[in-house]
PDB file of C-alpha atoms in Angstrom:
ATOM      1  CA  MET A   1      74.841 119.017  37.449  1.00 45.00           C
ATOM      2  CA  LYS A   2      78.503 119.978  37.853  1.00 44.00           C
ATOM      3  CA  LEU A   3      77.886 120.914  41.463  1.00 41.00           C
ATOM      4  CA  ARG A   4      76.255 117.583  42.134  1.00 45.00           C
ATOM      5  CA  LYS A   5      79.155 115.724  40.547  1.00 43.00           C
ATOM      6  CA  ALA A   6      81.673 117.699  42.583  1.00 42.00           C
ATOM      7  CA  SER A   7      79.775 117.019  45.793  1.00 44.00           C
ATOM      8  CA  ALA A   8      79.593 113.320  45.015  1.00 46.00           C
ATOM      9  CA  ALA A   9      83.323 113.194  44.322  1.00 45.00           C
ATOM     10  CA  ALA A  10      84.105 114.967  47.590  1.00 42.00           C
ATOM     11  CA  ALA A  11      81.889 112.581  49.491  1.00 43.00           C
ATOM     12  CA  ALA A  12      83.673 109.641  47.912  1.00 42.00           C
ATOM     13  CA  VAL A  13      87.035 111.008  49.009  1.00 40.00           C
ATOM     14  CA  VAL A  14      85.770 111.344  52.581  1.00 38.00           C
ATOM     15  CA  VAL A  15      84.419 107.786  52.578  1.00 38.00           C
ATOM     16  CA  LEU A  16      87.698 106.413  51.212  1.00 38.00           C
ATOM     17  CA  SER A  17      89.690 108.353  53.820  1.00 41.00           C
ATOM     18  CA  LEU A  18      87.547 107.064  56.678  1.00 37.00           C
ATOM     19  CA  THR A  19      87.797 103.512  55.337  1.00 40.00           C
ATOM     20  CA  ALA A  20      91.594 103.716  55.133  1.00 39.00           C
ATOM     21  CA  THR A  21      91.786 105.066  58.662  1.00 37.00           C
ATOM     22  CA  ALA A  22      89.569 102.312  60.016  1.00 38.00           C
ATOM     23  CA  CYS A  23      91.590  99.618  58.243  1.00 38.00           C
ATOM     24  CA  GLY A  24      95.122 100.737  59.027  1.00 37.00           C
ATOM     25  CA  GLY A  25      95.308 103.917  61.016  1.00 35.00           C
ATOM     26  CA  ASP A  26      95.845 102.263  64.430  1.00 38.00           C
ATOM     27  CA  SER A  27      98.878 100.176  63.509  1.00 35.00           C
ATOM     28  CA  GLY A  28     101.503 102.476  64.963  1.00 41.00           C
ATOM     29  CA  ASP A  29     101.350 101.124  68.521  1.00 47.00           C
ATOM     30  CA  SER A  30     101.258  97.430  67.684  1.00 43.00           C
ATOM     31  CA  ALA A  31     103.271  94.974  69.771  1.00 43.00           C
ATOM     32  CA  GLY A  32     105.343  93.748  66.856  1.00 37.00           C
ATOM     33  CA  GLY A  33     106.097  97.108  65.272  1.00 42.00           C
ATOM     34  CA  ASP A  34     105.288  98.140  61.742  1.00 41.00           C
ATOM     35  CA  GLY A  35     108.445  99.897  60.655  1.00 43.00           C
ATOM     36  CA  GLY A  36     107.261 103.406  61.415  1.00 54.00           C
ATOM     37  CA  GLY A  37     105.001 103.500  64.440  1.00 93.00           C
ATOM     38  CA  LYS A  38     105.429 104.581  68.028  1.00 96.00           C
ATOM     39  CA  ILE A  39     105.230 102.692  71.290  1.00 98.00           C
ATOM     40  CA  THR A  40     104.377 104.233  74.657  1.00 98.00           C
ATOM     41  CA  ILE A  41     106.138 102.740  77.684  1.00 98.00           C
ATOM     42  CA  GLY A  42     105.583 103.572  81.337  1.00 98.00           C
ATOM     43  CA  ILE A  43     108.630 104.139  83.537  1.00 98.00           C
ATOM     44  CA  LYS A  44     109.515 106.047  86.670  1.00 94.00           C
ATOM     45  CA  PHE A  45     110.866 109.558  86.152  1.00 94.00           C
ATOM     46  CA  ASP A  46     112.411 110.015  89.615  1.00 86.00           C
ATOM     47  CA  GLN A  47     114.421 106.874  90.370  1.00 88.00           C
ATOM     48  CA  PRO A  48     118.176 107.246  89.845  1.00 90.00           C
ATOM     49  CA  GLY A  49     119.692 104.022  88.575  1.00 90.00           C
ATOM     50  CA  LEU A  50     116.331 102.691  87.371  1.00 94.00           C
ATOM     51  CA  GLY A  51     114.203 105.329  85.662  1.00 96.00           C
ATOM     52  CA  LEU A  52     115.227 108.967  85.731  1.00 94.00           C
ATOM     53  CA  LYS A  53     114.296 111.930  83.565  1.00 96.00           C
ATOM     54  CA  LYS A  54     117.430 114.030  83.277  1.00 94.00           C
ATOM     55  CA  PRO A  55     117.510 117.843  83.001  1.00 95.00           C
ATOM     56  CA  ASP A  56     118.142 117.615  79.260  1.00 97.00           C
ATOM     57  CA  GLY A  57     114.933 115.642  78.782  1.00 96.00           C
ATOM     58  CA  THR A  58     116.571 112.268  78.155  1.00 97.00           C
ATOM     59  CA  PHE A  59     116.013 109.155  80.268  1.00 98.00           C
ATOM     60  CA  ALA A  60     118.443 106.832  81.993  1.00 95.00           C
ATOM     61  CA  GLY A  61     118.441 103.795  84.262  1.00 94.00           C
ATOM     62  CA  PHE A  62     118.249 100.011  84.300  1.00 95.00           C
ATOM     63  CA  ASP A  63     114.494  99.910  83.646  1.00 98.00           C
ATOM     64  CA  VAL A  64     115.000 102.306  80.739  1.00 98.00           C
ATOM     65  CA  ASP A  65     117.696 100.038  79.287  1.00 98.00           C
ATOM     66  CA  VAL A  66     115.505  96.953  79.698  1.00 98.00           C
ATOM     67  CA  ALA A  67     112.467  98.654  78.143  1.00 98.00           C
ATOM     68  CA  THR A  68     114.552  99.983  75.245  1.00 98.00           C
ATOM     69  CA  TYR A  69     115.951  96.511  74.559  1.00 98.00           C
ATOM     70  CA  VAL A  70     112.482  94.938  74.685  1.00 98.00           C
ATOM     71  CA  ALA A  71     111.046  97.625  72.410  1.00 98.00           C
ATOM     72  CA  LYS A  72     113.791  96.955  69.867  1.00 98.00           C
ATOM     73  CA  GLU A  73     112.938  93.247  69.893  1.00 98.00           C
ATOM     74  CA  LEU A  74     109.289  94.202  69.302  1.00 98.00           C
ATOM     75  CA  GLY A  75     110.284  96.219  66.245  1.00 97.00           C
ATOM     76  CA  PHE A  76     110.700  99.742  67.635  1.00 98.00           C
ATOM     77  CA  ASP A  77     113.869 101.825  67.582  1.00 97.00           C
ATOM     78  CA  ALA A  78     114.765 104.002  70.559  1.00 97.00           C
ATOM     79  CA  LYS A  79     113.517 107.063  68.670  1.00 96.00           C
ATOM     80  CA  ASP A  80     110.084 105.422  68.373  1.00 97.00           C
ATOM     81  CA  ILE A  81     109.609 105.208  72.151  1.00 98.00           C
ATOM     82  CA  GLU A  82     107.364 107.697  73.926  1.00 98.00           C
ATOM     83  CA  TRP A  83     108.101 107.542  77.662  1.00 98.00           C
ATOM     84  CA  LYS A  84     105.202 108.087  80.043  1.00 98.00           C
ATOM     85  CA  GLN A  85     105.555 108.672  83.776  1.00 98.00           C
ATOM     86  CA  ALA A  86     104.196 105.737  85.759  1.00 97.00           C
ATOM     87  CA  PRO A  87     103.924 106.506  89.505  1.00 91.00           C
ATOM     88  CA  SER A  88     103.481 103.440  91.709  1.00 88.00           C
ATOM     89  CA  ALA A  89      99.802 104.106  92.403  1.00 88.00           C
ATOM     90  CA  GLU A  90      98.945 104.618  88.706  1.00 96.00           C
ATOM     91  CA  ARG A  91     100.643 101.692  86.981  1.00 97.00           C
ATOM     92  CA  GLU A  92      97.592  99.424  86.799  1.00 97.00           C
ATOM     93  CA  ASN A  93      95.401 102.267  85.534  1.00 97.00           C
ATOM     94  CA  LEU A  94      97.867 103.202  82.794  1.00 98.00           C
ATOM     95  CA  ILE A  95      97.909  99.614  81.584  1.00 98.00           C
ATOM     96  CA  SER A  96      94.175  98.880  81.782  1.00 97.00           C
ATOM     97  CA  ASN A  97      93.272 102.213  80.141  1.00 97.00           C
ATOM     98  CA  GLY A  98      95.619 101.541  77.237  1.00 97.00           C
ATOM     99  CA  ASP A  99      97.739 104.633  77.950  1.00 98.00           C
ATOM    100  CA  VAL A 100     100.886 102.509  77.655  1.00 98.00           C
ATOM    101  CA  LYS A 101     101.791  99.299  75.860  1.00 98.00           C
ATOM    102  CA  PHE A 102     103.692  98.073  78.912  1.00 98.00           C
ATOM    103  CA  VAL A 103     105.218  99.306  82.177  1.00 98.00           C
ATOM    104  CA  ALA A 104     108.817  98.752  83.320  1.00 98.00           C
ATOM    105  CA  ALA A 105     108.985 100.701  86.551  1.00 96.00           C
ATOM    106  CA  SER A 106     110.464  98.711  89.475  1.00 92.00           C
ATOM    107  CA  TYR A 107     107.138  96.862  89.295  1.00 95.00           C
ATOM    108  CA  THR A 108     107.074  94.010  91.781  1.00 92.00           C
ATOM    109  CA  ILE A 109     105.111  90.949  90.680  1.00 95.00           C
ATOM    110  CA  ASN A 110     102.589  89.861  93.319  1.00 92.00           C
ATOM    111  CA  ASP A 111      99.285  88.007  93.434  1.00 95.00           C
ATOM    112  CA  GLU A 112      97.181  91.106  94.110  1.00 94.00           C
ATOM    113  CA  ARG A 113      98.514  92.928  91.063  1.00 96.00           C
ATOM    114  CA  LYS A 114      98.173  89.824  88.895  1.00 96.00           C
ATOM    115  CA  LYS A 115      94.412  90.085  89.383  1.00 96.00           C
ATOM    116  CA  LYS A 116      94.489  93.330  87.389  1.00 97.00           C
ATOM    117  CA  VAL A 117      97.415  93.009  84.971  1.00 98.00           C
ATOM    118  CA  ASP A 118      99.696  90.353  83.524  1.00 98.00           C
ATOM    119  CA  PHE A 119     103.469  90.329  83.829  1.00 98.00           C
ATOM    120  CA  ALA A 120     106.410  89.299  81.719  1.00 98.00           C
ATOM    121  CA  GLY A 121     109.590  88.373  83.525  1.00 98.00           C
ATOM    122  CA  PRO A 122     110.785  88.689  86.195  1.00 98.00           C
ATOM    123  CA  TYR A 123     113.868  90.469  84.873  1.00 98.00           C
ATOM    124  CA  PHE A 124     115.417  91.524  88.205  1.00 97.00           C
ATOM    125  CA  LEU A 125     115.319  90.466  91.856  1.00 97.00           C
ATOM    126  CA  ALA A 126     115.630  93.227  94.440  1.00 95.00           C
ATOM    127  CA  HIS A 127     115.089  93.153  98.198  1.00 93.00           C
ATOM    128  CA  GLN A 128     113.356  95.618 100.472  1.00 92.00           C
ATOM    129  CA  ASP A 129     115.794  97.598 102.595  1.00 92.00           C
ATOM    130  CA  LEU A 130     116.065 100.824 104.567  1.00 94.00           C
ATOM    131  CA  LEU A 131     117.966 104.001 103.805  1.00 92.00           C
ATOM    132  CA  VAL A 132     119.021 105.983 106.870  1.00 94.00           C
ATOM    133  CA  ARG A 133     121.266 108.925 107.582  1.00 94.00           C
ATOM    134  CA  ALA A 134     124.941 108.020 107.566  1.00 90.00           C
ATOM    135  CA  ASP A 135     125.409 109.063 111.204  1.00 93.00           C
ATOM    136  CA  ASP A 136     122.327 107.218 112.513  1.00 94.00           C
ATOM    137  CA  SER A 137     123.135 103.966 114.317  1.00 94.00           C
ATOM    138  CA  SER A 138     119.749 103.576 116.011  1.00 95.00           C
ATOM    139  CA  ILE A 139     118.174 101.490 113.224  1.00 95.00           C
ATOM    140  CA  THR A 140     119.762  98.087 112.717  1.00 93.00           C
ATOM    141  CA  LYS A 141     116.663  95.923 112.292  1.00 94.00           C
ATOM    142  CA  ALA A 142     113.095  96.355 111.116  1.00 94.00           C
ATOM    143  CA  GLU A 143     111.657  96.367 114.641  1.00 95.00           C
ATOM    144  CA  ASP A 144     113.603  99.541 115.438  1.00 96.00           C
ATOM    145  CA  LEU A 145     111.167 101.401 113.183  1.00 95.00           C
ATOM    146  CA  ASN A 146     108.346 101.037 115.733  1.00 95.00           C
ATOM    147  CA  SER A 147     109.449 104.254 117.404  1.00 89.00           C
ATOM    148  CA  LYS A 148     110.512 106.025 114.213  1.00 95.00           C
ATOM    149  CA  LYS A 149     109.053 108.018 111.336  1.00 96.00           C
ATOM    150  CA  LEU A 150     109.197 105.924 108.184  1.00 95.00           C
ATOM    151  CA  CYS A 151     108.730 107.236 104.652  1.00 95.00           C
ATOM    152  CA  SER A 152     107.674 105.501 101.449  1.00 91.00           C
ATOM    153  CA  VAL A 153     105.498 106.237  98.433  1.00 86.00           C
ATOM    154  CA  THR A 154     101.760 105.775  98.007  1.00 83.00           C
ATOM    155  CA  GLY A 155     100.967 102.340  96.601  1.00 75.00           C
ATOM    156  CA  SER A 156     104.329 100.832  97.538  1.00 78.00           C
ATOM    157  CA  THR A 157     104.445  97.191  98.596  1.00 74.00           C
ATOM    158  CA  SER A 158     107.366  98.101 100.868  1.00 84.00           C
ATOM    159  CA  ALA A 159     105.262 100.457 102.996  1.00 80.00           C
ATOM    160  CA  GLN A 160     102.523  97.859 103.325  1.00 83.00           C
ATOM    161  CA  ASN A 161     105.033  95.179 104.311  1.00 87.00           C
ATOM    162  CA  ILE A 162     106.352  97.333 107.162  1.00 88.00           C
ATOM    163  CA  ALA A 163     102.905  98.364 108.373  1.00 84.00           C
ATOM    164  CA  ASP A 164     101.420  94.868 108.263  1.00 90.00           C
ATOM    165  CA  LYS A 165     104.279  92.653 109.379  1.00 91.00           C
ATOM    166  CA  LEU A 166     107.557  94.184 110.455  1.00 93.00           C
ATOM    167  CA  ALA A 167     106.914  97.361 112.459  1.00 94.00           C
ATOM    168  CA  PRO A 168     103.172  98.034 112.878  1.00 95.00           C
ATOM    169  CA  LYS A 169     103.803 100.898 115.297  1.00 95.00           C
ATOM    170  CA  ALA A 170     106.018 102.835 112.920  1.00 95.00           C
ATOM    171  CA  ASP A 171     104.777 106.314 112.009  1.00 94.00           C
ATOM    172  CA  LEU A 172     104.326 105.778 108.281  1.00 92.00           C
ATOM    173  CA  GLN A 173     104.521 108.820 106.016  1.00 91.00           C
ATOM    174  CA  GLU A 174     103.505 108.263 102.385  1.00 90.00           C
ATOM    175  CA  PHE A 175     104.350 110.693  99.582  1.00 88.00           C
ATOM    176  CA  GLY A 176     103.942 110.790  95.837  1.00 83.00           C
ATOM    177  CA  GLY A 177     107.621 110.200  95.046  1.00 80.00           C
ATOM    178  CA  TYR A 178     110.821 108.934  96.592  1.00 80.00           C
ATOM    179  CA  SER A 179     112.513 112.297  96.093  1.00 81.00           C
ATOM    180  CA  GLU A 180     110.145 113.796  98.666  1.00 90.00           C
ATOM    181  CA  CYS A 181     111.054 111.039 101.130  1.00 91.00           C
ATOM    182  CA  LEU A 182     114.744 111.661 100.533  1.00 90.00           C
ATOM    183  CA  THR A 183     114.339 115.366 101.275  1.00 92.00           C
ATOM    184  CA  GLY A 184     112.507 114.483 104.489  1.00 94.00           C
ATOM    185  CA  LEU A 185     115.263 112.085 105.483  1.00 95.00           C
ATOM    186  CA  GLU A 186     117.959 114.679 104.905  1.00 95.00           C
ATOM    187  CA  ASN A 187     115.982 117.308 106.860  1.00 95.00           C
ATOM    188  CA  LYS A 188     115.297 114.832 109.704  1.00 96.00           C
ATOM    189  CA  ALA A 189     111.546 115.062 109.142  1.00 96.00           C
ATOM    190  CA  VAL A 190     111.632 111.261 108.807  1.00 96.00           C
ATOM    191  CA  ASP A 191     114.073 108.693 110.143  1.00 97.00           C
ATOM    192  CA  ALA A 192     114.187 106.149 107.347  1.00 96.00           C
ATOM    193  CA  LEU A 193     113.132 105.571 103.773  1.00 95.00           C
ATOM    194  CA  THR A 194     112.033 102.101 102.743  1.00 93.00           C
ATOM    195  CA  THR A 195     111.802 100.615  99.303  1.00 88.00           C
ATOM    196  CA  ASP A 196     113.836  98.229  97.184  1.00 89.00           C
ATOM    197  CA  ASP A 197     117.594  98.171  97.712  1.00 91.00           C
ATOM    198  CA  SER A 198     118.156  98.862  94.006  1.00 91.00           C
ATOM    199  CA  ILE A 199     116.253 102.134  94.264  1.00 87.00           C
ATOM    200  CA  LEU A 200     117.942 103.132  97.505  1.00 90.00           C
ATOM    201  CA  ALA A 201     121.365 102.394  96.046  1.00 84.00           C
ATOM    202  CA  GLY A 202     120.560 104.631  93.101  1.00 84.00           C
ATOM    203  CA  TYR A 203     119.765 107.544  95.375  1.00 85.00           C
ATOM    204  CA  ALA A 204     122.705 106.993  97.704  1.00 81.00           C
ATOM    205  CA  SER A 205     125.137 106.907  94.776  1.00 78.00           C
ATOM    206  CA  GLN A 206     124.120 110.287  93.362  1.00 81.00           C
ATOM    207  CA  GLN A 207     126.970 112.744  93.621  1.00 78.00           C
ATOM    208  CA  GLU A 208     125.010 115.233  95.703  1.00 82.00           C
ATOM    209  CA  HIS A 209     124.039 112.503  98.208  1.00 82.00           C
ATOM    210  CA  GLN A 210     127.286 110.624  98.573  1.00 79.00           C
ATOM    211  CA  GLY A 211     128.292 110.293 102.218  1.00 83.00           C
ATOM    212  CA  LYS A 212     124.924 111.474 103.559  1.00 89.00           C
ATOM    213  CA  PHE A 213     123.037 108.174 103.625  1.00 89.00           C
ATOM    214  CA  LYS A 214     123.625 104.452 104.000  1.00 87.00           C
ATOM    215  CA  LEU A 215     121.717 101.252 103.371  1.00 86.00           C
ATOM    216  CA  ALA A 216     120.869  99.258 106.478  1.00 89.00           C
ATOM    217  CA  GLY A 217     121.642  96.057 104.594  1.00 86.00           C
ATOM    218  CA  LEU A 218     118.416  94.239 105.520  1.00 90.00           C
ATOM    219  CA  LYS A 219     116.791  91.829 103.078  1.00 90.00           C
ATOM    220  CA  LEU A 220     113.252  92.365 104.316  1.00 92.00           C
ATOM    221  CA  SER A 221     111.521  90.847 101.293  1.00 88.00           C
ATOM    222  CA  ASP A 222     112.019  89.541  97.787  1.00 90.00           C
ATOM    223  CA  GLU A 223     110.942  91.950  95.052  1.00 90.00           C
ATOM    224  CA  PRO A 224     110.862  90.310  91.601  1.00 95.00           C
ATOM    225  CA  TYR A 225     110.521  93.058  88.984  1.00 97.00           C
ATOM    226  CA  GLY A 226     108.251  92.304  86.065  1.00 98.00           C
ATOM    227  CA  ILE A 227     107.024  94.133  82.988  1.00 98.00           C
ATOM    228  CA  GLY A 228     103.325  94.879  83.393  1.00 98.00           C
ATOM    229  CA  LEU A 229     100.961  94.567  80.451  1.00 98.00           C
ATOM    230  CA  LYS A 230      97.254  94.332  79.744  1.00 98.00           C
ATOM    231  CA  LYS A 231      95.618  91.216  81.107  1.00 97.00           C
ATOM    232  CA  GLY A 232      95.083  88.481  78.548  1.00 97.00           C
ATOM    233  CA  ASP A 233      97.654  89.694  76.004  1.00 97.00           C
ATOM    234  CA  THR A 234      99.540  86.389  75.916  1.00 97.00           C
ATOM    235  CA  GLU A 235     101.124  87.141  72.552  1.00 97.00           C
ATOM    236  CA  LEU A 236     102.810  90.295  73.835  1.00 98.00           C
ATOM    237  CA  GLN A 237     103.748  88.546  77.071  1.00 98.00           C
ATOM    238  CA  LYS A 238     105.590  85.810  75.167  1.00 98.00           C
ATOM    239  CA  LYS A 239     107.385  88.306  72.938  1.00 98.00           C
ATOM    240  CA  ILE A 240     108.586  90.277  75.951  1.00 98.00           C
ATOM    241  CA  ASN A 241     109.699  87.114  77.764  1.00 98.00           C
ATOM    242  CA  ASP A 242     111.656  86.072  74.670  1.00 98.00           C
ATOM    243  CA  ALA A 243     113.275  89.511  74.551  1.00 98.00           C
ATOM    244  CA  LEU A 244     114.260  89.354  78.232  1.00 98.00           C
ATOM    245  CA  THR A 245     115.722  85.876  77.765  1.00 98.00           C
ATOM    246  CA  LYS A 246     117.782  87.139  74.845  1.00 98.00           C
ATOM    247  CA  MET A 247     118.926  90.185  76.817  1.00 98.00           C
ATOM    248  CA  VAL A 248     120.380  87.928  79.507  1.00 98.00           C
ATOM    249  CA  SER A 249     121.956  85.437  77.094  1.00 98.00           C
ATOM    250  CA  ASP A 250     123.721  88.020  74.912  1.00 98.00           C
ATOM    251  CA  GLY A 251     125.242  89.862  77.885  1.00 98.00           C
ATOM    252  CA  SER A 252     123.197  93.041  77.545  1.00 98.00           C
ATOM    253  CA  TRP A 253     121.461  92.465  80.897  1.00 98.00           C
ATOM    254  CA  GLN A 254     124.694  92.313  82.882  1.00 95.00           C
ATOM    255  CA  LYS A 255     126.077  95.270  80.960  1.00 95.00           C
ATOM    256  CA  ALA A 256     123.032  97.338  81.974  1.00 94.00           C
ATOM    257  CA  VAL A 257     123.322  96.231  85.609  1.00 90.00           C
ATOM    258  CA  THR A 258     126.984  97.237  85.779  1.00 87.00           C
ATOM    259  CA  ALA A 259     126.391 100.579  84.073  1.00 86.00           C
ATOM    260  CA  ASN A 260     123.521 101.612  86.336  1.00 86.00           C
ATOM    261  CA  PHE A 261     124.357 100.079  89.722  1.00 80.00           C
ATOM    262  CA  GLY A 262     128.133  99.681  89.598  1.00 71.00           C
ATOM    263  CA  PRO A 263     128.970 103.155  90.972  1.00 66.00           C
ATOM    264  CA  ALA A 264     127.066 102.339  94.188  1.00 64.00           C
ATOM    265  CA  ASN A 265     128.863  98.998  94.686  1.00 65.00           C
ATOM    266  CA  TYR A 266     125.434  97.407  94.723  1.00 72.00           C
ATOM    267  CA  LYS A 267     125.559  93.630  95.044  1.00 76.00           C
ATOM    268  CA  ASN A 268     122.765  92.506  92.776  1.00 84.00           C
ATOM    269  CA  GLU A 269     121.279  89.040  92.495  1.00 90.00           C
ATOM    270  CA  PRO A 270     121.857  87.015  89.309  1.00 94.00           C
ATOM    271  CA  ALA A 271     119.256  87.325  86.567  1.00 96.00           C
ATOM    272  CA  PRO A 272     116.110  85.501  87.759  1.00 96.00           C
ATOM    273  CA  LYS A 273     114.452  82.728  85.799  1.00 94.00           C
ATOM    274  CA  ILE A 274     111.632  83.883  83.546  1.00 93.00           C
ATOM    275  CA  ASP A 275     108.213  82.702  84.735  1.00 85.00           C
ATOM    276  CA  ALA A 276     105.986  82.176  81.709  1.00 71.00           C
ATOM    277  CA  THR A 277     102.908  81.975  83.955  1.00 70.00           C
ATOM    278  CA  SER A 278     103.245  85.479  85.457  1.00 66.00           C
TER     279      SER A 278
END
């Protein structure tokens, strides 16, 4: 009889534990925060000035500052953030699979992406440009790329814009990260790197690259950066939009812009108007 009673008691404990887990065990990654949970955010790990994983394991950049501010408004301290690498070609998958709560990774809002994910923002307006070697004067307009080797990353809207509209005869080389393109540019394996001017400015301003490269100064497109989140999560979208609005109004947005882009003398656009229908 004692054995039966012990077994019954143990079974009850298991049932109670499972019930507690089912009722409250998944609260740590909620949009509003619960005072002790974690939030996983997708960013780039290889974009100086925007999202960069430093040798000491910490993260820096404008997107990091924006995401940290938003997370705080959602109820999460900086220590509660788990950063996840979000390469351009994987951002939609990370969101739809639930691997991240949201993505802030130089993520241009466009109609094709809006079929798969929703966006908060925009929180920044960049423009597509070209980065070339400092001593190269042969590329002054987009059409000059038709006889050149052009580098960008897989999944980039910038690469597609060049291939489809601006220089269809350019020899397009696509790699997994911008760092690979930059190495190719320095080694003369490619003639130009294309992406957003904010990203290019971040690379050009790094101490080890100063004087080696220059921006062509072409505004080849408008690139409104948004925060990507799971489709249909209107509650989270509104909370993030409110956080971005507050970040601009209290001066934190401009402070982050100056801190991350100021060393490159980058002339950024004013904070764009939030589009609640993104």
